[in-house]
CSV table of C-alpha atoms in Angstrom, one decimal:
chain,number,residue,atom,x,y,z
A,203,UNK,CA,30.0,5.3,6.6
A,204,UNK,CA,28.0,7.7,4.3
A,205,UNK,CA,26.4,4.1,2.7
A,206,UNK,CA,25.6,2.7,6.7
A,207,UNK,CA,23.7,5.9,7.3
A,208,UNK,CA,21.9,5.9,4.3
A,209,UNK,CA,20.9,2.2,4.4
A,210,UNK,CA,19.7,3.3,8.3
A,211,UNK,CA,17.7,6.2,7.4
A,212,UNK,CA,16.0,3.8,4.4
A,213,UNK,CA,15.2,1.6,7.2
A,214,UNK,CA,13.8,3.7,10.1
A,215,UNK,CA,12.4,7.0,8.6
A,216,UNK,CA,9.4,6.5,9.9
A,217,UNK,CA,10.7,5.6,13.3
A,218,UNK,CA,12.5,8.5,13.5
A,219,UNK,CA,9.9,11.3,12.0
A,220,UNK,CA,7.8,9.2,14.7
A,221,UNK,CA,10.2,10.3,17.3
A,222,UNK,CA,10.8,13.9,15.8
A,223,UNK,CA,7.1,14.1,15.8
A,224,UNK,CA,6.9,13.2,19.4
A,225,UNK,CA,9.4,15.6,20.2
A,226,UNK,CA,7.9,18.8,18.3
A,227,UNK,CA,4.3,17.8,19.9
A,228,UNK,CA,5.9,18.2,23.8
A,229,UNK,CA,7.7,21.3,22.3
A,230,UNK,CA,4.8,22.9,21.3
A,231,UNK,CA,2.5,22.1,24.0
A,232,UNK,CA,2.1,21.4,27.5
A,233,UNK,CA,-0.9,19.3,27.5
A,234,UNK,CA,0.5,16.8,24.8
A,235,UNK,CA,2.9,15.0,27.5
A,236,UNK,CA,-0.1,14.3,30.0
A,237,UNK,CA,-0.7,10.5,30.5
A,238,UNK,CA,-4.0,11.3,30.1
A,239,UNK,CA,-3.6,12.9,26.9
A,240,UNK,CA,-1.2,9.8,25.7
A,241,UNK,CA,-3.9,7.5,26.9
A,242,UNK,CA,-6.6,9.7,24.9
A,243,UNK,CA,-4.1,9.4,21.8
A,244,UNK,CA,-4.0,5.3,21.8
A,245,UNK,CA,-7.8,5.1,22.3
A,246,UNK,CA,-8.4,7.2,19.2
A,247,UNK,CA,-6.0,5.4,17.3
A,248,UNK,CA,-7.2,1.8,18.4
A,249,UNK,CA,-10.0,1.5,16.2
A,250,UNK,CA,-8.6,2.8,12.9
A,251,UNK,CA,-5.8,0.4,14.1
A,252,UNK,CA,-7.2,-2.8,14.2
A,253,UNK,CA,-8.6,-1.8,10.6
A,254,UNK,CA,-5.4,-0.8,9.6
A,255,UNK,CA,-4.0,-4.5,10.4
A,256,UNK,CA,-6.5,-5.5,8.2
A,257,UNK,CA,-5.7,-3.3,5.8
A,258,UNK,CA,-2.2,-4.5,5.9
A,259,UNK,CA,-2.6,-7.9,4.9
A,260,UNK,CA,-4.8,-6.8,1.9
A,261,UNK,CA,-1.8,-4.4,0.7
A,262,UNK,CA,0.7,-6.7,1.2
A,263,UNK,CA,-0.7,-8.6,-1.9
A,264,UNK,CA,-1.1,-6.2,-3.6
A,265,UNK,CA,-4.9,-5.4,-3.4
A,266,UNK,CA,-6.9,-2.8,-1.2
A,267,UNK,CA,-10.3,-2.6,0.1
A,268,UNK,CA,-12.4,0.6,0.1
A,269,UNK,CA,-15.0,-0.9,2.0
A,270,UNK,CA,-13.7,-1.6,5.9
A,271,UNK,CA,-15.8,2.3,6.3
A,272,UNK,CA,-19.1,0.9,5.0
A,273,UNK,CA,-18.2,-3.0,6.8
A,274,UNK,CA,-17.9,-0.9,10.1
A,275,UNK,CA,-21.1,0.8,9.4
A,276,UNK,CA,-23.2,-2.4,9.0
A,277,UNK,CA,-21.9,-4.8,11.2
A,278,UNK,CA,-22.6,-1.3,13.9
A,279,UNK,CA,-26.1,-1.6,12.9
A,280,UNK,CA,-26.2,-4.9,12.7
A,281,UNK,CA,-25.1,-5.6,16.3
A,282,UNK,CA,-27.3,-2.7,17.7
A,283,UNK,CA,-30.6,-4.0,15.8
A,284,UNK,CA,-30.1,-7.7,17.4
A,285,UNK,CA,-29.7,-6.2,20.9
A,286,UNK,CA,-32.2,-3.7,20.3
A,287,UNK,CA,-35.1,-5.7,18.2
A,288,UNK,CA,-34.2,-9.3,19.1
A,289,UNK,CA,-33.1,-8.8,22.4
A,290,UNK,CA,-30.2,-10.7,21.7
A,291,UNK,CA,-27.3,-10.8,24.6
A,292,UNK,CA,-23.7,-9.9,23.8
A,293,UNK,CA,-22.1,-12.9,22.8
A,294,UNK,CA,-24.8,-13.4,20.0
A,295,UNK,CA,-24.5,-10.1,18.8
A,296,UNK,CA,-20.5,-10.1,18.8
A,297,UNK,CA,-21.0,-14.1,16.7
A,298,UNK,CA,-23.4,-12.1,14.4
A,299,UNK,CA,-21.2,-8.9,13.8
A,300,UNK,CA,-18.1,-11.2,13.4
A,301,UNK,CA,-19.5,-13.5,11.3
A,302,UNK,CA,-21.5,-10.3,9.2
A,303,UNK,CA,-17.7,-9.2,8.6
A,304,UNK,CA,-16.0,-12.0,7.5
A,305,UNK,CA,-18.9,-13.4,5.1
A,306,UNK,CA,-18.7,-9.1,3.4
A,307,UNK,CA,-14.8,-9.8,3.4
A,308,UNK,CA,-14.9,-12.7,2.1
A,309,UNK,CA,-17.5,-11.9,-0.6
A,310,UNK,CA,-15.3,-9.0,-1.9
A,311,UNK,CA,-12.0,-11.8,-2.0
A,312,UNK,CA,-14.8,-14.4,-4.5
A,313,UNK,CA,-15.1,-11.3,-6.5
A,314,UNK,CA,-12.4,-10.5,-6.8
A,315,UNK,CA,-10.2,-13.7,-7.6
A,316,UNK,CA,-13.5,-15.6,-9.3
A,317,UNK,CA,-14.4,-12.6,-11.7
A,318,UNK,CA,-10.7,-11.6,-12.3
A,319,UNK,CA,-11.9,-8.0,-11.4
A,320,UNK,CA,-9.5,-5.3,-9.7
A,321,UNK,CA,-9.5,-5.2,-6.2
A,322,UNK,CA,-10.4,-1.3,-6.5
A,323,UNK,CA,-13.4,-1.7,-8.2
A,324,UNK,CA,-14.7,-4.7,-6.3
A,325,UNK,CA,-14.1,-2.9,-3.1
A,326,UNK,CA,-15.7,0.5,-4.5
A,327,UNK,CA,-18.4,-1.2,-5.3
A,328,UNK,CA,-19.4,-3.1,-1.9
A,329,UNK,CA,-18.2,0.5,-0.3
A,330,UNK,CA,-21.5,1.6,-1.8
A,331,UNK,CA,-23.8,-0.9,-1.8
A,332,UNK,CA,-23.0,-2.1,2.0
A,333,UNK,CA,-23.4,1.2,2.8
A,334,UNK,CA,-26.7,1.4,1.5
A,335,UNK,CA,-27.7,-2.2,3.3
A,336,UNK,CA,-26.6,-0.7,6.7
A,337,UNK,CA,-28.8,2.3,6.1
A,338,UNK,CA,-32.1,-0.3,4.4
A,339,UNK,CA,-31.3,-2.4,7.7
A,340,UNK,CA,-31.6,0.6,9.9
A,341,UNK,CA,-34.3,2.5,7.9
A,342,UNK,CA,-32.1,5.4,7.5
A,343,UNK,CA,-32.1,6.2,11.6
A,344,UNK,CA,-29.9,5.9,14.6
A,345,UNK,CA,-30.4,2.5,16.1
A,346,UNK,CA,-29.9,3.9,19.7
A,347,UNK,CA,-29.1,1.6,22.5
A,348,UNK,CA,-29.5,3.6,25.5
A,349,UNK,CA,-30.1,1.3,28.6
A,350,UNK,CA,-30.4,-1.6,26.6
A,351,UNK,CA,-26.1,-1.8,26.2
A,352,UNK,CA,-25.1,-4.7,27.0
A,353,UNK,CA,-22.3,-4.2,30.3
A,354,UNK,CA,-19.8,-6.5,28.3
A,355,UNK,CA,-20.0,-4.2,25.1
A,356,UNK,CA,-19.7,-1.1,27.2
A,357,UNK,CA,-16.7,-2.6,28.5
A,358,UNK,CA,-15.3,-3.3,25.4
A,359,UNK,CA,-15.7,0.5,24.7
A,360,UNK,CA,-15.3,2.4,27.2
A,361,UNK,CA,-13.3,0.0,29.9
A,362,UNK,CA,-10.5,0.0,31.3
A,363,UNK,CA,-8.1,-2.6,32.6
A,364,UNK,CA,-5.9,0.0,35.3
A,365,UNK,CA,-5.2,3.0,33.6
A,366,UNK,CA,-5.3,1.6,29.6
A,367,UNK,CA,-8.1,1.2,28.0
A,368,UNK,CA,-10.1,-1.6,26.6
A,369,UNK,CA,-9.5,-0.7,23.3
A,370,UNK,CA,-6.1,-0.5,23.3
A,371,UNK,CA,-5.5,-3.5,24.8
A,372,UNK,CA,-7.5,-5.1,21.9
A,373,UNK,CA,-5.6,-3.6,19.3
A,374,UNK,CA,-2.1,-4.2,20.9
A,375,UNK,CA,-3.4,-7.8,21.5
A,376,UNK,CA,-4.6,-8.5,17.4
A,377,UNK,CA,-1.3,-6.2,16.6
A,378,UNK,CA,1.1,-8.6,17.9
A,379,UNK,CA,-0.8,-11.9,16.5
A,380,UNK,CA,-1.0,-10.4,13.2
A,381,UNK,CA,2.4,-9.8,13.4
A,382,UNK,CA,3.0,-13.2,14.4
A,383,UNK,CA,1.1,-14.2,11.3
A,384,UNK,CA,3.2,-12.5,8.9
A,385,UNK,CA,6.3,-13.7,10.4
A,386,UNK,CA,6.1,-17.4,11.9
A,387,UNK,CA,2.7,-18.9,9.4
A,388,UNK,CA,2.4,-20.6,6.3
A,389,UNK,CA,-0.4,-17.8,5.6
A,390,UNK,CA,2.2,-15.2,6.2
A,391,UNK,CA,4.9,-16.7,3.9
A,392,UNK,CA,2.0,-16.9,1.1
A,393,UNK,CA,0.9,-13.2,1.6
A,394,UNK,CA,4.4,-11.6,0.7
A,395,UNK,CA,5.0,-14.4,-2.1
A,396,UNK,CA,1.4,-13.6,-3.1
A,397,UNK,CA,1.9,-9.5,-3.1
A,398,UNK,CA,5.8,-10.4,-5.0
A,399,UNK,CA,4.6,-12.0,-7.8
A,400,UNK,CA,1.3,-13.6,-8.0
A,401,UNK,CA,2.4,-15.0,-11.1
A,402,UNK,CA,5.2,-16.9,-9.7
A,403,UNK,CA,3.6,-17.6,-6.4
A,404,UNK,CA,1.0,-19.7,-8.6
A,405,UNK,CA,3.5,-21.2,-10.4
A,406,UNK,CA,5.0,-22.5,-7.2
A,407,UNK,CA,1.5,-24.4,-5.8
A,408,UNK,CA,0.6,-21.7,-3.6
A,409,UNK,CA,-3.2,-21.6,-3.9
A,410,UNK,CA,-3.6,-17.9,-4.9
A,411,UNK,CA,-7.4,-17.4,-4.8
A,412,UNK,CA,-7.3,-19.0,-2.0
A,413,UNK,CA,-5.5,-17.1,0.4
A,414,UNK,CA,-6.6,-14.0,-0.9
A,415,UNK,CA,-10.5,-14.5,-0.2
A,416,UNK,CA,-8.7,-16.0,3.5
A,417,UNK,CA,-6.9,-12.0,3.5
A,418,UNK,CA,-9.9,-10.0,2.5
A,419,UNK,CA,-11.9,-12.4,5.1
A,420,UNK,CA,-9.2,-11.1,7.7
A,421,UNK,CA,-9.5,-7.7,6.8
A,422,UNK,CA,-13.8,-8.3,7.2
A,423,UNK,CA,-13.1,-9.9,10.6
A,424,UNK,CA,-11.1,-7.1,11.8
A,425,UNK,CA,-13.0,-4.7,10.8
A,426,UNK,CA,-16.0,-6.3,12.4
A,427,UNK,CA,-14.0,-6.2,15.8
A,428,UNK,CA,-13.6,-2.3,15.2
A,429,UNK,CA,-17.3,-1.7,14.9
A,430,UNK,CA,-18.3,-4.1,18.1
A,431,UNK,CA,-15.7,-1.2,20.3
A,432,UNK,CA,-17.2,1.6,18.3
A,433,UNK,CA,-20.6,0.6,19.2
A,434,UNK,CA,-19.5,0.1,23.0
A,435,UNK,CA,-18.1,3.6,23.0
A,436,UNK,CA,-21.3,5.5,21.3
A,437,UNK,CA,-23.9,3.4,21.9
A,438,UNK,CA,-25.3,3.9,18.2
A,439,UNK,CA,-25.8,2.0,15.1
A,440,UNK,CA,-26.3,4.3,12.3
A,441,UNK,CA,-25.2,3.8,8.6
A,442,UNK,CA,-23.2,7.5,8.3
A,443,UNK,CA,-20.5,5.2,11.0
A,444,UNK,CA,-17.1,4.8,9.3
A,445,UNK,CA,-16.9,7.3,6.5
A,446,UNK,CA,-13.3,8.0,5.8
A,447,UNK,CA,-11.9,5.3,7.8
A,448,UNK,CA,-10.7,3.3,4.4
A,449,UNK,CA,-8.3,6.3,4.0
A,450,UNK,CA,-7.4,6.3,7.2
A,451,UNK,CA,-6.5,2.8,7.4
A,452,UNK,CA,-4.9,3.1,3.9
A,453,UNK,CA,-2.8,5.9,5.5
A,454,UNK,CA,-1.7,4.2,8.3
A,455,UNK,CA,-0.5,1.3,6.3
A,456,UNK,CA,1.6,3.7,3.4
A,457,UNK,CA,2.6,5.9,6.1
A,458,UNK,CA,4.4,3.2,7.8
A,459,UNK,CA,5.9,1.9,4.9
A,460,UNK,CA,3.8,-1.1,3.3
A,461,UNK,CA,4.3,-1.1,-0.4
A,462,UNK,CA,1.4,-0.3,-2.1
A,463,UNK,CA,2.4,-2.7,-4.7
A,464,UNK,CA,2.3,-5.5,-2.1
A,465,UNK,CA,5.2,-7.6,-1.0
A,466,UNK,CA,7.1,-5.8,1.9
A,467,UNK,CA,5.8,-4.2,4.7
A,468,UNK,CA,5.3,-5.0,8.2
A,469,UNK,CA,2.6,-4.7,11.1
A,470,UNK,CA,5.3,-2.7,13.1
A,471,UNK,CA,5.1,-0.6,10.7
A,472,UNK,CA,1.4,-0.2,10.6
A,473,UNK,CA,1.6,0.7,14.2
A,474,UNK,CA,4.0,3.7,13.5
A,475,UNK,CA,1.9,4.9,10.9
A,476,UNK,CA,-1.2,4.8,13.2
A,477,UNK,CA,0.9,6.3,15.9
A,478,UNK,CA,2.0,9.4,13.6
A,479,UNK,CA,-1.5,10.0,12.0
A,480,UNK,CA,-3.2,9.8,15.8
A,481,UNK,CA,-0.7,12.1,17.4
A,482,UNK,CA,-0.5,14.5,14.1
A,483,UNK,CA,-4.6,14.5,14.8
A,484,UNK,CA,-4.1,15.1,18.8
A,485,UNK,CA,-1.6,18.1,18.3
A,486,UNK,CA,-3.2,19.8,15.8
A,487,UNK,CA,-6.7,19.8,18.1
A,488,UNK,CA,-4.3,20.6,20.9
A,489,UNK,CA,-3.4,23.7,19.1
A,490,UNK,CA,-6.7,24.7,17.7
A,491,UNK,CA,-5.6,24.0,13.9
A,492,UNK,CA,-8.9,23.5,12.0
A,493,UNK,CA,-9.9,19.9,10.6
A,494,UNK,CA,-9.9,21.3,7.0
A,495,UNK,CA,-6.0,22.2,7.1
A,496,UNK,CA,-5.7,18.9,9.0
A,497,UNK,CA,-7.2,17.3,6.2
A,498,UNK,CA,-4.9,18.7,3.7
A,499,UNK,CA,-2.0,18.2,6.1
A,500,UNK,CA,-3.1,14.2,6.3
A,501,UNK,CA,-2.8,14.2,2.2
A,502,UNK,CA,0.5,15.7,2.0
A,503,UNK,CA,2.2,13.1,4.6
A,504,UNK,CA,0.3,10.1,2.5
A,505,UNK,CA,2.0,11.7,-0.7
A,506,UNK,CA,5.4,11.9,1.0
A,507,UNK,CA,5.3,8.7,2.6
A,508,UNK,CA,4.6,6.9,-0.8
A,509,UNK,CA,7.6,8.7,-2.0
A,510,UNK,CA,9.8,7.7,0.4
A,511,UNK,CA,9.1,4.1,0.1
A,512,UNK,CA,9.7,4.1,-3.2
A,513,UNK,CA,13.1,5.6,-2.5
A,514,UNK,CA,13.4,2.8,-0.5
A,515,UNK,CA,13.2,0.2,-3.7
């Protein structure tokens, strides 16, 4: 019995602090339990949740990328500067944002596999120096939209379809294909072989290089997605977008139990740990708890998170 429970509580910690979370938040405050206030919670979380998807794919072999803040920033200022100065329509600028992302992912993945470089360093790397295209591209100032929005990127923003919002909707929807990914695809089999032993998964004819540059690529895409709804809800291009969403993303991922090591993990997971860090964020506002001690607070659940999945092992 004592074995079943521990092999359960190995299995759904983060469920359950999720849940004990949850409970504590509509303890401690009235406001927290408001459909309005849930609704508010999912919106904020959508966007550092489709990066975090990203994210996921890139842990599960074993590699990381820094840069999804700095990706984020560009492809913003990139999609505001062809509506703004080209007079490009929506569907040109979401091809050229998209496309902008994969090409930066996809660049870090050559790096990376081609010059047998870390995955942390590559990433550092293109962390600064996209940063400091988005802010060349945009001359160091706000590229402000203003009337000149595009309806179909305000939707994506700020919409809503009933009472959930656009965003949401997109992140549930890219949630549950990633999901399918990992579980039901070739590309999904290869990513956990790939993050297990890259050594081994060579050795078997899996084309290693190849599917990582196809994972960071992913990660780019998905990342590009996230900047298209961040421009539709500010209306702003400017390269100071995204700072500190890499750790955000990379917490969301630990925190629901992806090995950091690569190899086991699941998008589920990444959900949960998306869900704890947005209503961690929500109930500490709610309260009036100041964003340094939230800051600290975020650090201390990352640290205890990585050690209770190697408990797991």
């Amino acid at each position: 019995m004592k074995e079943q429970l521990t092999g359960l509580w190995k299995r759904y910690n983060t469920l359950l602090g999720l849940i004990v979370l949850f409970v504590f938040s509509s303890l401690v405050s009235d406001a927290f339990l408001s459909a309005r206030n849930l609704l508010n919670v999912l919106r904020q979380i959508s966007i550092n949740g489709i990066i975090a998807v990203g994210m996921t794919f890139v842990i599960l072999t074993a590699g990381i990328d820094l840069s999804v803040g700095a990706v984020l920033a560009m492809v913003a200022c990139l999609c505001a500067g062809v509506v703004k100065f080209y007079g490009g329509g929506f569907f040109f600028m979401l091809a050229a944002g998209v496309t902008a992302g994969i090409v930066l992912g996809a660049v870090n993945g050559l790096v990376i596999t081609k010059g047998k470089i870390q995955p942390f360093i590559v990433t550092l790397a293109s962390m600064t120096s996209i940063r400091g295209l988005a802010f060349l591209y945009s001359k160091g100032r706000p590229i402000i939209l203003g009337e000149e929005m595009p309806s179909a990127l305000h939707f994506l923003g700020e919409g809503y379809v009933g009472p959930v919002p656009v965003p949401v909707i997109l992140f549930l929807v890219i949630l549950v294909a990633s999901s399918l990914i990992l579980r039901r695809t070739v590309l999904g089999r290869y990513v956990y072989a790939i993050g297990g032993n890259e050594e081994a998964a060579r050795l078997s004819g899996i084309k290693v290089d190849f599917y990582k540059i196809v994972v960071y690529s992913l990660c780019g895409l998905f990342t590009a997605i996230a900047a298209v709804i961040a421009l539709g809800r500010l209306g702003v291009g400017n390269g100071d977008l995204g700072l500190g969403y890499e750790l955000n993303a990379i917490a969301a991922v630990v925190i629901g139990g992806t090995n950091l090591m690569g190899g086991s993990g699941t998008m589920e997971g990444t959900f949960i740990g998306a869900v704890v860090l947005g209503i961690l964020s929500n109930i500490l506002n709610l309260l009036g708890v100041g964003s340094f001690f939230q800051q600290i607070l975020k650090g201390v659940i990352i640290v205890a998170a990585v050690l209770l999945s190697r408990k797991k092992e």
